[in-house]
Short mmCIF file of N, CA and C in Angstrom, two decimals:
data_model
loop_
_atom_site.label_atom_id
_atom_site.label_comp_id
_atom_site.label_asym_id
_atom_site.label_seq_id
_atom_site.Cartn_x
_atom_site.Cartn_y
_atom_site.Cartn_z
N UNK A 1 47.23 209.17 55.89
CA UNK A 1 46.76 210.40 56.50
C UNK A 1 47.09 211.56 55.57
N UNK A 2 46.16 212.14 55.47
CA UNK A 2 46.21 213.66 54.37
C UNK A 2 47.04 214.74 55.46
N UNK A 3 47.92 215.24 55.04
CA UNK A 3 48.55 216.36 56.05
C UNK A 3 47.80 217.67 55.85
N UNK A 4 46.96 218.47 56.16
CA UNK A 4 46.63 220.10 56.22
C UNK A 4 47.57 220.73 56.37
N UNK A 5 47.67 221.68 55.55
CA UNK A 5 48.22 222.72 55.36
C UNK A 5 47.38 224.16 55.03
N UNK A 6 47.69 224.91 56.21
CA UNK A 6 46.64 226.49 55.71
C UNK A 6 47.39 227.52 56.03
N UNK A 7 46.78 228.15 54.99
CA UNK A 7 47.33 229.68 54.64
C UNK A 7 48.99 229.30 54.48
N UNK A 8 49.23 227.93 54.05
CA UNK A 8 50.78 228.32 53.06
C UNK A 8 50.68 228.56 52.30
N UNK A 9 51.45 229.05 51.40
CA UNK A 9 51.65 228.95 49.87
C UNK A 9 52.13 227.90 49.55
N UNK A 10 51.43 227.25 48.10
CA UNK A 10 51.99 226.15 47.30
C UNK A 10 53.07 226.14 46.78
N UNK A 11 54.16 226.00 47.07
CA UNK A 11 55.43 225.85 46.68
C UNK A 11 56.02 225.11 45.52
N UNK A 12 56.86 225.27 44.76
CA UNK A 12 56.88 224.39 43.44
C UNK A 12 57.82 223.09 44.17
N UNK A 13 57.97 222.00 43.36
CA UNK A 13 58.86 220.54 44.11
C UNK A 13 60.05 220.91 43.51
N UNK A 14 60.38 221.25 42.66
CA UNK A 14 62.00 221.34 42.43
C UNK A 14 62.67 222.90 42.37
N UNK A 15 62.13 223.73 42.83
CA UNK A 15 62.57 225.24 42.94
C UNK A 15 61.64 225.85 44.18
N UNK A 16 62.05 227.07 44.04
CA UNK A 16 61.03 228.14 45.36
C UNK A 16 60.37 228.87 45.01
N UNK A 17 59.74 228.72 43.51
CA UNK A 17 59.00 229.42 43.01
C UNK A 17 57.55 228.95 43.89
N UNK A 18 56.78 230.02 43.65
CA UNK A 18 55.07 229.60 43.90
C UNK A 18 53.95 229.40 42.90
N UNK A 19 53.31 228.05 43.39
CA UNK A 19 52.55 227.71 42.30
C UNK A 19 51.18 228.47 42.74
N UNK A 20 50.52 228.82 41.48
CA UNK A 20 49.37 229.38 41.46
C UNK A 20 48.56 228.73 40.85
N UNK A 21 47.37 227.91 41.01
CA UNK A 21 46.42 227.34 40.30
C UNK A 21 45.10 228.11 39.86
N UNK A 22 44.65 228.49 39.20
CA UNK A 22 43.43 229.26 38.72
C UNK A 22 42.64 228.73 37.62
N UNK A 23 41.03 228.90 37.87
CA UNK A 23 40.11 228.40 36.76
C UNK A 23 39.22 228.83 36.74
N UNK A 24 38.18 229.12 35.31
CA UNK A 24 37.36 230.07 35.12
C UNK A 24 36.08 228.75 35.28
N UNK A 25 35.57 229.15 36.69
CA UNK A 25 34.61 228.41 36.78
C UNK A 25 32.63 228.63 36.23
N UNK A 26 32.47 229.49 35.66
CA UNK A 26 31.54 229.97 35.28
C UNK A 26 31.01 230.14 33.77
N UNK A 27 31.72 228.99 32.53
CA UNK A 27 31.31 228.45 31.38
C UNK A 27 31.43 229.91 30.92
N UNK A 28 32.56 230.51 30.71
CA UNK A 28 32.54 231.93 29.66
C UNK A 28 34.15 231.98 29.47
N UNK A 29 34.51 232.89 28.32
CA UNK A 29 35.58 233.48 28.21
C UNK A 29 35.59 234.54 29.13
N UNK A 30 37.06 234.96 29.90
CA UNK A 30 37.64 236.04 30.63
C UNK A 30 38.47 236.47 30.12
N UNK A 31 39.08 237.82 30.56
CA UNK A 31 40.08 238.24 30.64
C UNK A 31 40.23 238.60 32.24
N UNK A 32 41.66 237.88 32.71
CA UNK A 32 41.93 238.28 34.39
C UNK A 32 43.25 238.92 34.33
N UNK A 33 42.90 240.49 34.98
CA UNK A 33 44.10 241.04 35.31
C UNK A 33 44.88 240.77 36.73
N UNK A 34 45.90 240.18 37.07
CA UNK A 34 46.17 239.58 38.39
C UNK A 34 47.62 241.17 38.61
N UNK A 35 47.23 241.46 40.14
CA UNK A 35 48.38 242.67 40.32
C UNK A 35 48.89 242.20 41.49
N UNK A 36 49.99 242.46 41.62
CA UNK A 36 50.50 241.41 42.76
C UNK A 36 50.99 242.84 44.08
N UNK A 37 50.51 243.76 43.41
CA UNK A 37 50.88 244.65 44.69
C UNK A 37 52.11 245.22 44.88
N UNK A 38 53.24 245.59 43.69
CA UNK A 38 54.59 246.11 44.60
C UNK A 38 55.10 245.10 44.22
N UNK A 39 55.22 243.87 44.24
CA UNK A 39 55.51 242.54 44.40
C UNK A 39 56.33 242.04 42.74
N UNK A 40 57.53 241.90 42.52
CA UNK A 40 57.55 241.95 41.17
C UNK A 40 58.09 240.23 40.83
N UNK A 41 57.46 239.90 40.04
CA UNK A 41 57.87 238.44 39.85
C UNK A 41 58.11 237.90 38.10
N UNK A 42 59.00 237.12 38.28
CA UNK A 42 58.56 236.39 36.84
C UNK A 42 57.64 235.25 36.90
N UNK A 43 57.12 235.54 35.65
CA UNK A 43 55.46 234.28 35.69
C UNK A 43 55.81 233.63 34.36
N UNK A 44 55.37 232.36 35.07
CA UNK A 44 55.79 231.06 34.17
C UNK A 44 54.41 230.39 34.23
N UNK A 45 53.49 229.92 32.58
CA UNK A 45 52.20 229.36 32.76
C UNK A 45 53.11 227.62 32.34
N UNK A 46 52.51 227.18 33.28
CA UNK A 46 52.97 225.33 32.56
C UNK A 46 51.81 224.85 33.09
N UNK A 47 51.80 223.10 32.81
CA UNK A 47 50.96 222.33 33.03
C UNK A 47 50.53 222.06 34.17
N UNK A 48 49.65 221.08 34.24
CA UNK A 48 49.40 220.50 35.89
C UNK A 48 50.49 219.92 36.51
N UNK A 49 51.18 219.86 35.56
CA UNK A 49 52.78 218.91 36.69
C UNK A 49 53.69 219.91 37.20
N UNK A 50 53.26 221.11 36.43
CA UNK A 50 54.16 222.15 36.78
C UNK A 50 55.34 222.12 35.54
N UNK A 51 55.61 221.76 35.03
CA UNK A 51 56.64 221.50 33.60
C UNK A 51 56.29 222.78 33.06
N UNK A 52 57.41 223.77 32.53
CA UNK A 52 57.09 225.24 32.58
C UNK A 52 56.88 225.00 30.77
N UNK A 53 56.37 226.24 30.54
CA UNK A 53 55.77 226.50 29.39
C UNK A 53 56.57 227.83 29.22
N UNK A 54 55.32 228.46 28.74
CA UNK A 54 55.46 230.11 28.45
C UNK A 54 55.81 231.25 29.03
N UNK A 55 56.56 232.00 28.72
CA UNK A 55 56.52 232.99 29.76
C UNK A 55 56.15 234.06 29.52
N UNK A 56 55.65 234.55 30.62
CA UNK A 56 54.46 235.32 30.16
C UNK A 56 54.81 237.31 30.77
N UNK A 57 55.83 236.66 32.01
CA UNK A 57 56.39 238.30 32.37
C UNK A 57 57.72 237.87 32.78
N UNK A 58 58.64 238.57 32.80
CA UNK A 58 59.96 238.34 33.14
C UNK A 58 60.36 239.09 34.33
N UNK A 59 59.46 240.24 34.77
CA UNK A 59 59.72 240.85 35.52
C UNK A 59 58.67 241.65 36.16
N UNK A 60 57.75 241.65 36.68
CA UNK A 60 56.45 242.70 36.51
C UNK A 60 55.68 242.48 37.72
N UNK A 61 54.84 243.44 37.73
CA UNK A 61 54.19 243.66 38.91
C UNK A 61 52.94 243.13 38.78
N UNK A 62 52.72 242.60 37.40
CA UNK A 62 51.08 242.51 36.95
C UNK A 62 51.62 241.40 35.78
N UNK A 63 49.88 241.05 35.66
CA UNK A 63 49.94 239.92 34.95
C UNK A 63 48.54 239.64 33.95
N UNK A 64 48.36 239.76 32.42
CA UNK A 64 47.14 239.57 32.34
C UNK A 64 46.51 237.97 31.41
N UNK A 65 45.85 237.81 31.69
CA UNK A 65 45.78 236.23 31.37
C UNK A 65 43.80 236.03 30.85
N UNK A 66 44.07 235.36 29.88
CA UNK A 66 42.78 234.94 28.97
C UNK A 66 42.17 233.52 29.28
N UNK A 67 41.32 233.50 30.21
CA UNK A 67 40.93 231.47 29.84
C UNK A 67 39.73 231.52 28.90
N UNK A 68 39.37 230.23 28.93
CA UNK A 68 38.65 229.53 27.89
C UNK A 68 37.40 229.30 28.83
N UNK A 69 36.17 228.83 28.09
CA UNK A 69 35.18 228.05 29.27
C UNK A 69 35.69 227.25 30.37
N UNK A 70 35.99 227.19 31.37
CA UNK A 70 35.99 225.99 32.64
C UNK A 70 38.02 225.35 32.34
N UNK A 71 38.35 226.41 32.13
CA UNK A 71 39.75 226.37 31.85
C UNK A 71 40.75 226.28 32.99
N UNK A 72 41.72 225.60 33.34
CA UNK A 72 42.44 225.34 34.67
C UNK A 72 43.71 226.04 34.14
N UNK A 73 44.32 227.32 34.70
CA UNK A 73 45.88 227.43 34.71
C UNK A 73 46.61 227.31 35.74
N UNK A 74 48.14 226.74 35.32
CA UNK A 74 48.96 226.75 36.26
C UNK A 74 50.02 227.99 36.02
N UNK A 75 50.42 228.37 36.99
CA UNK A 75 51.54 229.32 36.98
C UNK A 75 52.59 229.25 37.93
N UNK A 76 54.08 229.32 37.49
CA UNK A 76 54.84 229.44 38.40
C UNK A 76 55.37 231.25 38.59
N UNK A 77 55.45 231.25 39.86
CA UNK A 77 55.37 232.54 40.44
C UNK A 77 57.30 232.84 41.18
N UNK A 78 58.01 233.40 40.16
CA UNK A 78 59.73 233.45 41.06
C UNK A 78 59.58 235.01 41.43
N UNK A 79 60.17 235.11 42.82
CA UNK A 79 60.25 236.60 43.30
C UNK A 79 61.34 236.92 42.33
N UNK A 80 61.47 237.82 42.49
CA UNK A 80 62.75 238.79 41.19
C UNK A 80 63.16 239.49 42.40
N UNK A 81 64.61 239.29 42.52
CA UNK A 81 65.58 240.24 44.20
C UNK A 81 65.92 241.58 43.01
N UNK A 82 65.67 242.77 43.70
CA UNK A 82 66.08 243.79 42.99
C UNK A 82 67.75 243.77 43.24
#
């Protein structure tokens, strides 16, 4: 049995970060500015397993990110406690 889940957030498996999945579905290069509102986080791009990569903000309210044609990113999303 598949369990549903709506309107949670994707949660990472070994921390409380939030995963963000995004992909440029429309065969072009982008540029996506993502603003999280007030909201300040560090952003981590890694793979589909979630295995962290790059980091891309350490602290920020915003985020800007480049895909490729039909490109899939992952991101891990940590709140930052002031």
């Amino acid at each position: 049995a598949v369990e549903e889940r709506r309107n949670e957030p994707l949660v990472a498996e070994d921390s409380d970060a939030l995963v963000l999945r995004l992909y440029e579905s429309r065969g072009a290069r982008r540029e996506v500015d993502i603003d999280f509102y007030g909201v300040t986080y560090s952003v981590i791009e890694c793979d589909l397993l979630e295995v962290p990569g790059t980091t891309l903000s350490e602290g920020s309210g915003r985020v800007v990110l480049e895909f490729k044609p039909f490109e899939v990113k992952t991101l891990l999303l940590q709140k930052v406690r002031p």
